[in-house]
Amino acid sequence: MGAKFIKVLLFKDGRVVVRTREEAGFEPLAAAEKAYAAALAQAGVAESDVQNVFATGAGRKNAPRAKDSITEVSAAARGINHLMPNVRTVIDVGAEEGRAVKCSATGKVDDFAINEKCAAGAGSFTEAVARALEVPLEEFGRLSLQSSKAIPMNAQCAVFAESEVVSLVHAKTPKSDIARAVHDAIASRIVSMVRRVGINNDVALIGGVSNNPGFVDALSRGLETNVTVPEHAEFIGALGAALIAGERSN
Amino acid sequence: MAEKRKEFWRWKEYNWHDESMNPKDADLITAGVDVGSVSSQTVIMADGQLYAYSNMRTGSDSPDSARKAMSWALEGTPLTMGDLAYTVGTGYGRVNVPFANRAITEIACHARGGNMMYGPSVRTILDMGGQDCKAILCDDRGKVTNFLMNDKCAAGTGRGMEVFADLLAVSIEEVGELSLDVEEEPPPVSSTCVVFAKSEATSLLREGWPKSKVLAAYCSAMAHRVYTLLERVGVQKEFAITGGIAKNIGVVKRLEKELGLNSLKSKYDTQIAGALGAALFAKALVEKERKQAAAQ
Amino acid sequence: MKANYGYMDGSGEFFITIDTDSCIACGHHGCVSACPVGMFEIIVDDYDDEVAAIKGDHRKKVKYDCGPCKPVSDRPPLPCVTACTPGAISHSW
């Protein structure tokens, strides 16, 4: 139950059967129902065949169909462990929150740090600036890879950043350099949080913002280590919730 | 041709001078220029009395904004820049006031200006500016004893209110009045972050809330946020509010209620506190120089 | 004067408080060299006193810039607080 997208994942006999996604919009519960129904339909599974449903994410407490919920950090740790057992640090950046989780070899949470309730440390910051620049979000990440010049971004607030970007545009700063400045700024905040939990072994990035190549690049540079993005990275939380739901249904 | 989009956040610029005074008779004329991130003010003081002031929007160039605010304050008066004995620059762009003799922080200037505007009994000054929020404690001489300035986050600043005015297509000057036009006080907007509060407001409008109710919810969230900042320095009586948001009755009334304290009223324009303090610092600095010269 | 540098945003309150009255009497200003990211500087304030302050470019980022001294677990004493002999420095988080 993410702030921006609702993700549903069905897990059966040790593998993922189906993944569906719906934009949360103004009616997240209806969107969740729709994504859930779509998942059942695509998998050809009757509702009565689903043994257990767990929710995670910002709206987890209100998730329809769910029998219980687990926190985003537990879901992230459990989900990544299933796919990449060598990962000990998982970074989860969504539309409204950023998290750094240190996890054990068995997918348990050892330590974590969260950045929440401020758009500056999450995907919303990118969205606000992309909108101010009139560049579609999908292009914005790629655009920043074309930049070769690091310029500073002074604003530490998404609202103030919009005004700063307007001045940068007036000063004829290339959009690619602005895009890079934005990704570097968010990455630096996430890096500081990751260092507080510590890095050992492999590092993975999950959550919606992992689709953004500009951010992945900025984060790898900031952490001075290679950050791996698993396939279907925005579904890792849902995967973790499904795995824990499976364990607890037995 | 497409109609130009109305800019609801835009406020009017103005200047004023005291027609009853003849500044040419004054012994000492000083000036304070407060270049804020959104607005710039110039205050001209004749022998410690307020003589003239201006309030304008800050442009992209600070030195230029400072010059404009100064020439607009002088407009219609018999004075020229040559009559100014000393000028202090303050505010976010204070180091970019080319004709200033010294730069002093807006914190110190607000305390000093507040001391004159509200009298020596004022102990707590809250300044809600365009892009920051300051909580200042001061002594009976207007010297700062405790302060904090929040200029990192748009919540609790004029900028945040402008975002809401624009979203709801309500003129910024009318936001406060309109927010009081509710039968029952709604719960405050729960997100502090302006970006998230904006999405929350959009949902409320979709649920059918009238604009006044949405504004009430935002003004009350803003009042609560400012209250939390004030708590950090510890509010002491008497209490005063300066800056642009002091003119927003929707925030002021709710904040006063939460504090259980009424704010002092002043005959002066709340937006000139910083520039007034700067002009007072200028006066004190000239007097100090003159005293030192006389002693030698 | 109690100078609070830092900020409050949706994620919390992050202020470093410096009691500048204690600073005035302090001759050695240990805070300046103690901070691993060099956040402190000695300034002449508006009342012409020599006091410690947080540099302007750090004020809006204290939560992040203080990160290295504030690991999530096993947090050691803060170097700036330890180095300040007059006990003028405190952190809100």
PDB file of N, CA and C in Angstrom, chain C residues 5-7 14-16 39 54 58-67 70 93:
ATOM      1  N   TYR C   5      20.634  26.633  16.005  1.00  0.00           N
ATOM      2  CA  TYR C   5      20.863  26.463  14.570  1.00  0.00           C
ATOM      3  C   TYR C   5      20.292  25.122  14.137  1.00  0.00           C
ATOM      4  N   GLY C   6      19.613  25.122  13.007  1.00  0.00           N
ATOM      5  CA  GLY C   6      19.033  23.876  12.526  1.00  0.00           C
ATOM      6  C   GLY C   6      17.649  24.150  12.008  1.00  0.00           C
ATOM      7  N   TYR C   7      16.766  23.195  12.149  1.00  0.00           N
ATOM      8  CA  TYR C   7      15.446  23.369  11.565  1.00  0.00           C
ATOM      9  C   TYR C   7      14.459  22.348  12.102  1.00  0.00           C
ATOM     10  N   PHE C  14      15.489  19.331  14.485  1.00  0.00           N
ATOM     11  CA  PHE C  14      16.929  19.111  14.493  1.00  0.00           C
ATOM     12  C   PHE C  14      17.646  20.426  14.772  1.00  0.00           C
ATOM     13  N   PHE C  15      17.913  20.665  16.049  1.00  0.00           N
ATOM     14  CA  PHE C  15      18.562  21.925  16.420  1.00  0.00           C
ATOM     15  C   PHE C  15      19.827  21.670  17.243  1.00  0.00           C
ATOM     16  N   ILE C  16      20.855  22.469  16.941  1.00  0.00           N
ATOM     17  CA  ILE C  16      22.053  22.500  17.784  1.00  0.00           C
ATOM     18  C   ILE C  16      21.994  23.843  18.502  1.00  0.00           C
ATOM     19  N   MET C  39      31.666  21.834  11.048  1.00  0.00           N
ATOM     20  CA  MET C  39      30.449  22.642  11.034  1.00  0.00           C
ATOM     21  C   MET C  39      30.557  23.947  11.825  1.00  0.00           C
ATOM     22  N   ILE C  54      27.227  27.767  13.925  1.00  0.00           N
ATOM     23  CA  ILE C  54      27.226  26.726  12.884  1.00  0.00           C
ATOM     24  C   ILE C  54      27.295  27.452  11.543  1.00  0.00           C
ATOM     25  N   HIS C  58      25.725  24.622   6.565  1.00  0.00           N
ATOM     26  CA  HIS C  58      25.357  23.391   7.288  1.00  0.00           C
ATOM     27  C   HIS C  58      23.992  23.510   7.982  1.00  0.00           C
ATOM     28  N   ARG C  59      23.517  24.748   8.161  1.00  0.00           N
ATOM     29  CA  ARG C  59      22.334  24.958   9.009  1.00  0.00           C
ATOM     30  C   ARG C  59      21.082  24.246   8.539  1.00  0.00           C
ATOM     31  N   LYS C  60      20.942  24.105   7.214  1.00  0.00           N
ATOM     32  CA  LYS C  60      19.736  23.454   6.706  1.00  0.00           C
ATOM     33  C   LYS C  60      19.941  21.953   6.515  1.00  0.00           C
ATOM     34  N   LYS C  61      21.082  21.440   6.973  1.00  0.00           N
ATOM     35  CA  LYS C  61      21.383  20.017   6.740  1.00  0.00           C
ATOM     36  C   LYS C  61      21.908  19.326   7.989  1.00  0.00           C
ATOM     37  N   VAL C  62      21.707  19.924   9.159  1.00  0.00           N
ATOM     38  CA  VAL C  62      22.337  19.366  10.370  1.00  0.00           C
ATOM     39  C   VAL C  62      21.978  17.896  10.598  1.00  0.00           C
ATOM     40  N   LYS C  63      20.745  17.537  10.270  1.00  0.00           N
ATOM     41  CA  LYS C  63      20.322  16.149  10.463  1.00  0.00           C
ATOM     42  C   LYS C  63      21.244  15.198   9.676  1.00  0.00           C
ATOM     43  N   TYR C  64      21.611  15.625   8.484  1.00  0.00           N
ATOM     44  CA  TYR C  64      22.461  14.788   7.636  1.00  0.00           C
ATOM     45  C   TYR C  64      23.929  14.971   7.962  1.00  0.00           C
ATOM     46  N   ASP C  65      24.353  16.234   8.165  1.00  0.00           N
ATOM     47  CA  ASP C  65      25.767  16.480   8.411  1.00  0.00           C
ATOM     48  C   ASP C  65      26.230  15.905   9.755  1.00  0.00           C
ATOM     49  N   CYS C  66      25.319  15.797  10.712  1.00  0.00           N
ATOM     50  CA  CYS C  66      25.675  15.200  12.007  1.00  0.00           C
ATOM     51  C   CYS C  66      25.619  13.670  11.946  1.00  0.00           C
ATOM     52  N   GLY C  67      25.150  13.128  10.839  1.00  0.00           N
ATOM     53  CA  GLY C  67      24.976  11.685  10.675  1.00  0.00           C
ATOM     54  C   GLY C  67      26.167  10.841  11.120  1.00  0.00           C
ATOM     55  N   LYS C  70      26.271  10.177  14.674  1.00  0.00           N
ATOM     56  CA  LYS C  70      25.050   9.654  15.275  1.00  0.00           C
ATOM     57  C   LYS C  70      24.610   8.348  14.634  1.00  0.00           C
ATOM     58  N   TRP C  93      18.332  16.272  19.109  1.00  0.00           N
ATOM     59  CA  TRP C  93      17.939  14.924  18.659  1.00  0.00           C
ATOM     60  C   TRP C  93      19.053  13.943  18.804  1.00  0.00           C
TER      61      TRP C  93
END
